[in-house]
mmCIF file of C-alpha atoms in Angstrom:
data_model
loop_
_atom_site.group_PDB
_atom_site.id
_atom_site.type_symbol
_atom_site.label_atom_id
_atom_site.label_comp_id
_atom_site.label_asym_id
_atom_site.label_seq_id
_atom_site.Cartn_x
_atom_site.Cartn_y
_atom_site.Cartn_z
ATOM 1 C CA UNK F 943 -28.849 2.427 -4.592
ATOM 2 C CA UNK F 944 -25.801 3.202 -2.495
ATOM 3 C CA UNK F 945 -26.215 4.391 1.067
ATOM 4 C CA UNK F 946 -23.616 5.337 3.602
ATOM 5 C CA UNK F 947 -24.880 5.761 7.150
ATOM 6 C CA UNK F 948 -23.219 8.303 9.387
ATOM 7 C CA UNK F 949 -24.333 9.441 12.785
ATOM 8 C CA UNK F 950 -23.900 10.928 16.190
ATOM 9 C CA UNK F 951 -23.484 8.679 19.188
ATOM 10 C CA UNK F 952 -23.612 10.068 22.686
ATOM 11 C CA UNK F 953 -22.692 8.630 26.035
ATOM 12 C CA UNK F 954 -20.071 6.185 24.770
ATOM 13 C CA UNK F 955 -16.320 6.133 25.332
ATOM 14 C CA UNK F 956 -15.361 4.851 21.893
ATOM 15 C CA UNK F 957 -14.974 6.754 18.620
ATOM 16 C CA UNK F 958 -17.175 4.548 16.438
ATOM 17 C CA UNK F 959 -20.164 6.461 15.179
ATOM 18 C CA UNK F 960 -19.548 9.777 16.896
ATOM 19 C CA UNK F 961 -19.729 13.039 15.015
ATOM 20 C CA UNK F 962 -17.128 12.960 12.270
ATOM 21 C CA UNK F 963 -16.479 9.226 12.625
ATOM 22 C CA UNK F 964 -13.029 8.120 11.378
ATOM 23 C CA UNK F 965 -14.610 4.833 10.311
ATOM 24 C CA UNK F 966 -17.234 6.518 8.149
ATOM 25 C CA UNK F 967 -14.486 8.759 6.775
ATOM 26 C CA UNK F 968 -12.623 5.683 5.502
ATOM 27 C CA UNK F 969 -15.644 4.701 3.417
ATOM 28 C CA UNK F 970 -16.045 8.239 2.073
ATOM 29 C CA UNK F 971 -12.393 8.320 0.953
ATOM 30 C CA UNK F 972 -12.750 4.964 -0.824
ATOM 31 C CA UNK F 973 -15.939 6.056 -2.618
ATOM 32 C CA UNK F 974 -14.385 9.390 -3.619
ATOM 33 C CA UNK F 975 -11.253 7.610 -4.869
ATOM 34 C CA UNK F 976 -13.392 5.395 -7.082
ATOM 35 C CA UNK F 977 -15.662 8.231 -8.225
ATOM 36 C CA UNK F 978 -18.779 6.448 -6.967
ATOM 37 C CA UNK F 979 -21.942 8.472 -6.375
ATOM 38 C CA UNK F 980 -23.825 7.542 -3.220
ATOM 39 C CA UNK F 981 -26.655 8.666 -0.987
ATOM 40 C CA UNK F 982 -25.575 9.875 2.427
ATOM 41 C CA UNK F 983 -27.950 8.972 5.265
ATOM 42 C CA UNK F 984 -27.668 10.805 8.579
ATOM 43 C CA UNK F 985 -28.173 8.585 11.615
ATOM 44 C CA UNK F 986 -29.214 9.762 15.069
ATOM 45 C CA UNK F 987 -27.820 7.440 17.724
ATOM 46 C CA UNK F 988 -30.052 8.810 20.426
ATOM 47 C CA UNK F 989 -32.894 7.323 18.433
ATOM 48 C CA UNK F 990 -31.539 4.607 16.144
ATOM 49 C CA UNK F 991 -33.521 4.221 12.954
ATOM 50 C CA UNK F 992 -35.275 1.014 11.945
ATOM 51 C CA UNK F 993 -33.086 1.005 8.839
ATOM 52 C CA UNK F 994 -29.879 0.936 10.861
ATOM 53 C CA UNK F 995 -31.156 -1.855 13.120
ATOM 54 C CA UNK F 996 -32.262 -3.793 10.049
ATOM 55 C CA UNK F 997 -28.990 -3.331 8.146
ATOM 56 C CA UNK F 998 -26.608 -3.795 11.090
ATOM 57 C CA UNK F 999 -28.424 -5.848 13.750
ATOM 58 C CA UNK F 1000 -25.153 -7.256 15.161
ATOM 59 C CA UNK F 1001 -23.299 -4.045 16.084
ATOM 60 C CA UNK F 1002 -26.061 -1.441 15.595
ATOM 61 C CA UNK F 1003 -23.508 1.209 14.615
ATOM 62 C CA UNK F 1004 -22.121 3.067 11.627
ATOM 63 C CA UNK F 1005 -20.803 2.888 9.025
ATOM 64 C CA UNK F 1006 -23.200 0.686 7.121
ATOM 65 C CA UNK F 1007 -22.853 0.507 3.356
ATOM 66 C CA UNK F 1008 -25.867 -0.625 1.340
ATOM 67 C CA UNK F 1009 -25.390 -1.642 -2.297
ATOM 68 C CA UNK F 1010 -28.705 -2.476 -3.902
ATOM 69 C CA UNK F 1011 -30.416 -3.922 -0.849
ATOM 70 C CA UNK F 1012 -27.293 -5.722 0.394
ATOM 71 C CA UNK F 1013 -25.904 -4.181 3.601
ATOM 72 C CA UNK F 1014 -22.286 -4.338 4.785
ATOM 73 C CA UNK F 1015 -20.988 -3.160 8.189
ATOM 74 C CA UNK F 1016 -17.401 -2.528 9.381
ATOM 75 C CA UNK F 1017 -15.313 0.092 7.597
ATOM 76 C CA UNK F 1018 -12.366 -2.049 6.442
ATOM 77 C CA UNK F 1019 -14.723 -4.724 5.076
ATOM 78 C CA UNK F 1020 -16.644 -2.021 3.219
ATOM 79 C CA UNK F 1021 -13.485 -0.466 1.758
ATOM 80 C CA UNK F 1022 -12.349 -3.854 0.410
ATOM 81 C CA UNK F 1023 -15.804 -4.483 -1.048
ATOM 82 C CA UNK F 1024 -15.715 -1.101 -2.800
ATOM 83 C CA UNK F 1025 -12.265 -1.919 -4.182
ATOM 84 C CA UNK F 1026 -13.414 -5.264 -5.566
ATOM 85 C CA UNK F 1027 -16.649 -3.879 -7.013
ATOM 86 C CA UNK F 1028 -15.169 -0.884 -8.837
ATOM 87 C CA UNK F 1029 -11.902 -1.668 -10.615
ATOM 88 C CA UNK F 1030 -10.530 1.824 -11.262
ATOM 89 C CA UNK F 1031 -7.946 3.366 -8.908
ATOM 90 C CA UNK F 1032 -7.123 0.150 -7.013
ATOM 91 C CA UNK F 1033 -6.911 0.419 -3.229
ATOM 92 C CA UNK F 1034 -5.235 -2.964 -2.700
ATOM 93 C CA UNK F 1035 -2.191 -4.172 -4.650
ATOM 94 C CA UNK F 1036 -2.492 -7.035 -7.136
ATOM 95 C CA UNK F 1037 0.359 -8.940 -5.462
ATOM 96 C CA UNK F 1038 -1.049 -11.374 -2.826
ATOM 97 C CA UNK F 1039 1.763 -10.704 -0.340
ATOM 98 C CA UNK F 1040 1.330 -6.931 -0.546
ATOM 99 C CA UNK F 1041 -2.431 -7.341 -0.127
ATOM 100 C CA UNK F 1042 -1.887 -9.488 2.969
ATOM 101 C CA UNK F 1043 0.555 -6.948 4.424
ATOM 102 C CA UNK F 1044 -1.937 -4.131 3.855
ATOM 103 C CA UNK F 1045 -4.626 -6.093 5.694
ATOM 104 C CA UNK F 1046 -2.205 -6.772 8.551
ATOM 105 C CA UNK F 1047 -1.286 -3.105 9.057
ATOM 106 C CA UNK F 1048 -4.889 -1.934 8.710
ATOM 107 C CA UNK F 1049 -5.971 -4.353 11.423
ATOM 108 C CA UNK F 1050 -2.942 -3.301 13.506
ATOM 109 C CA UNK F 1051 -4.197 0.306 13.429
ATOM 110 C CA UNK F 1052 -7.618 -0.729 14.716
ATOM 111 C CA UNK F 1053 -6.311 -3.189 17.300
ATOM 112 C CA UNK F 1054 -3.284 -1.305 18.644
ATOM 113 C CA UNK F 1055 -3.679 2.413 17.944
ATOM 114 C CA UNK F 1056 -7.325 3.497 17.881
ATOM 115 C CA UNK F 1057 -8.285 2.212 21.331
ATOM 116 C CA UNK F 1058 -5.009 3.040 23.108
ATOM 117 C CA UNK F 1059 -4.771 6.607 21.786
ATOM 118 C CA UNK F 1060 -8.437 7.207 22.599
ATOM 119 C CA UNK F 1061 -7.961 5.997 26.168
ATOM 120 C CA UNK F 1062 -4.806 8.144 26.443
ATOM 121 C CA UNK F 1063 -7.146 11.131 26.385
ATOM 122 C CA UNK F 1064 -10.599 9.989 27.467
ATOM 123 C CA UNK F 1065 -9.714 7.999 30.591
ATOM 124 C CA UNK F 1066 -9.992 9.534 34.052
ATOM 125 C CA UNK F 1067 -7.708 7.068 35.840
ATOM 126 C CA UNK F 1068 -4.157 8.436 35.602
ATOM 127 C CA UNK F 1069 -2.339 5.081 35.665
ATOM 128 C CA UNK F 1070 -4.614 3.703 32.947
ATOM 129 C CA UNK F 1071 -4.042 6.840 30.890
ATOM 130 C CA UNK F 1072 -0.238 6.558 31.209
ATOM 131 C CA UNK F 1073 -0.364 2.896 30.220
ATOM 132 C CA UNK F 1074 -2.295 3.760 27.063
ATOM 133 C CA UNK F 1075 0.040 6.642 26.197
ATOM 134 C CA UNK F 1076 2.990 4.207 26.348
ATOM 135 C CA UNK F 1077 1.108 1.685 24.178
ATOM 136 C CA UNK F 1078 0.293 4.407 21.652
ATOM 137 C CA UNK F 1079 3.950 5.464 21.392
ATOM 138 C CA UNK F 1080 5.041 1.874 20.879
ATOM 139 C CA UNK F 1081 2.457 1.272 18.162
ATOM 140 C CA UNK F 1082 3.155 4.538 16.348
ATOM 141 C CA UNK F 1083 6.834 3.556 16.287
ATOM 142 C CA UNK F 1084 5.920 0.418 14.333
ATOM 143 C CA UNK F 1085 4.095 2.575 11.769
ATOM 144 C CA UNK F 1086 7.062 4.968 11.681
ATOM 145 C CA UNK F 1087 9.324 2.034 10.800
ATOM 146 C CA UNK F 1088 6.873 0.771 8.193
ATOM 147 C CA UNK F 1089 6.329 4.026 6.275
ATOM 148 C CA UNK F 1090 10.081 4.816 6.101
ATOM 149 C CA UNK F 1091 10.689 7.248 3.212
ATOM 150 C CA UNK F 1092 7.672 6.130 1.169
ATOM 151 C CA UNK F 1093 5.080 8.675 0.075
ATOM 152 C CA UNK F 1094 2.211 6.392 1.098
ATOM 153 C CA UNK F 1095 2.224 3.018 2.826
ATOM 154 C CA UNK F 1096 1.770 1.157 -0.452
ATOM 155 C CA UNK F 1097 4.055 3.390 -2.518
ATOM 156 C CA UNK F 1098 3.071 6.330 -4.711
ATOM 157 C CA UNK F 1099 -0.730 6.034 -4.499
ATOM 158 C CA UNK F 1100 -3.265 5.948 -1.656
ATOM 159 C CA UNK F 1101 -3.985 2.431 -0.472
ATOM 160 C CA UNK F 1102 -5.813 0.475 2.218
ATOM 161 C CA UNK F 1103 -3.348 1.248 5.030
ATOM 162 C CA UNK F 1104 -3.442 4.986 4.315
ATOM 163 C CA UNK F 1105 -7.237 4.952 4.362
ATOM 164 C CA UNK F 1106 -7.250 2.931 7.597
ATOM 165 C CA UNK F 1107 -4.769 5.404 9.101
ATOM 166 C CA UNK F 1108 -6.995 8.456 8.563
ATOM 167 C CA UNK F 1109 -7.590 8.189 12.311
ATOM 168 C CA UNK F 1110 -3.845 8.613 12.919
ATOM 169 C CA UNK F 1111 -3.514 11.598 10.579
ATOM 170 C CA UNK F 1112 -6.636 13.580 11.501
ATOM 171 C CA UNK F 1113 -8.047 12.410 14.843
ATOM 172 C CA UNK F 1114 -4.868 11.858 16.893
ATOM 173 C CA UNK F 1115 -3.576 15.444 16.388
ATOM 174 C CA UNK F 1116 -7.041 16.705 17.300
ATOM 175 C CA UNK F 1117 -7.451 14.762 20.548
ATOM 176 C CA UNK F 1118 -3.814 15.276 21.609
ATOM 177 C CA UNK F 1119 -4.333 19.042 21.324
ATOM 178 C CA UNK F 1120 -7.379 18.814 23.559
ATOM 179 C CA UNK F 1121 -5.461 16.895 26.235
ATOM 180 C CA UNK F 1122 -2.135 18.727 25.872
ATOM 181 C CA UNK F 1123 -0.342 15.518 24.835
ATOM 182 C CA UNK F 1124 2.334 14.917 22.218
ATOM 183 C CA UNK F 1125 1.472 11.577 20.636
ATOM 184 C CA UNK F 1126 2.160 12.260 16.962
ATOM 185 C CA UNK F 1127 4.767 14.994 16.391
ATOM 186 C CA UNK F 1128 7.425 15.687 13.745
ATOM 187 C CA UNK F 1129 10.109 15.317 16.431
ATOM 188 C CA UNK F 1130 9.004 11.919 17.733
ATOM 189 C CA UNK F 1131 7.874 10.363 14.464
ATOM 190 C CA UNK F 1132 9.309 12.351 11.515
ATOM 191 C CA UNK F 1133 8.397 9.841 8.783
ATOM 192 C CA UNK F 1134 4.883 9.243 10.049
ATOM 193 C CA UNK F 1135 4.286 12.953 10.568
ATOM 194 C CA UNK F 1136 5.512 13.717 7.025
ATOM 195 C CA UNK F 1137 3.172 11.005 5.704
ATOM 196 C CA UNK F 1138 0.247 12.484 7.683
ATOM 197 C CA UNK F 1139 0.737 15.903 6.040
ATOM 198 C CA UNK F 1140 1.021 14.351 2.579
ATOM 199 C CA UNK F 1141 -2.111 12.304 3.233
ATOM 200 C CA UNK F 1142 -4.214 15.158 4.661
ATOM 201 C CA UNK F 1143 -3.290 17.374 1.705
ATOM 202 C CA UNK F 1144 -4.320 14.781 -0.879
ATOM 203 C CA UNK F 1145 -7.293 16.330 -2.759
ATOM 204 C CA UNK F 1146 -9.552 13.290 -2.277
ATOM 205 C CA UNK F 1147 -8.786 13.087 1.445
ATOM 206 C CA UNK F 1148 -9.350 16.825 1.930
ATOM 207 C CA UNK F 1149 -12.801 16.539 0.332
ATOM 208 C CA UNK F 1150 -13.701 13.550 2.529
ATOM 209 C CA UNK F 1151 -12.646 14.833 5.968
ATOM 210 C CA UNK F 1152 -15.192 16.345 8.357
ATOM 211 C CA UNK F 1153 -14.817 20.053 9.209
ATOM 212 C CA UNK F 1154 -12.256 20.262 12.010
ATOM 213 C CA UNK F 1155 -13.809 22.963 14.211
ATOM 214 C CA UNK F 1156 -17.113 21.250 15.123
ATOM 215 C CA UNK F 1157 -15.347 17.907 15.643
ATOM 216 C CA UNK F 1158 -12.758 19.602 17.884
ATOM 217 C CA UNK F 1159 -15.511 21.398 19.826
ATOM 218 C CA UNK F 1160 -17.420 18.153 20.319
ATOM 219 C CA UNK F 1161 -14.401 16.267 21.675
ATOM 220 C CA UNK F 1162 -13.280 19.197 23.799
ATOM 221 C CA UNK F 1163 -16.728 19.334 25.396
ATOM 222 C CA UNK F 1164 -16.616 15.620 26.069
ATOM 223 C CA UNK F 1165 -13.106 15.889 27.554
ATOM 224 C CA UNK F 1166 -14.009 18.780 29.823
ATOM 225 C CA UNK F 1167 -17.217 17.055 30.906
ATOM 226 C CA UNK F 1168 -15.328 13.889 31.747
ATOM 227 C CA UNK F 1169 -12.767 15.612 33.959
ATOM 228 C CA UNK F 1170 -15.126 18.135 35.524
ATOM 229 C CA UNK F 1171 -17.162 15.238 36.892
ATOM 230 C CA UNK F 1172 -14.089 13.525 38.351
#
């Protein structure tokens, strides 16, 4: 049995596990790419289920992927496991160097872009916000230089870095609109912006993304609540 836990987390300032989680979305894209059927389990973070605590006792958050009765947490770990378990439509290249590069850039996205861009919007302190905006620009420039004229980060087909960067393509435009920022634009990052449109229009990605309106409404409510209480 395959299970993919998703959920709604309230009262936290990080994007892991909130409605329309980018991390859960990564797993959905990988499963859809491989044509794997799975059972989707909704998780309520106001009242965490015994199953979630059993399957992910370390972090107690989604996504959790359960294959048979073997649980795996952490989206990038899960995506690699899916790639190694189902051989069709490879997500990672066969060349060891290209595989290593893909892992590097995927980790770069989590370490350098997710947190900084999130804090660029959902931080009350103005100096802290400006610092994170500058860090986000710098990190997006590295991705801009990496994608160059390529269709996807690995070439002609979706790969690990593209899947990891779903946050960049879908969530950054959403939160920057809420805050009136310009983090990812065609003027500032033409190659990366072109990639984001190509990626979002890929049939498998389109089927895997959460509906934009409720996700936008949720974040907008959080943003307004944060600054109204300032």
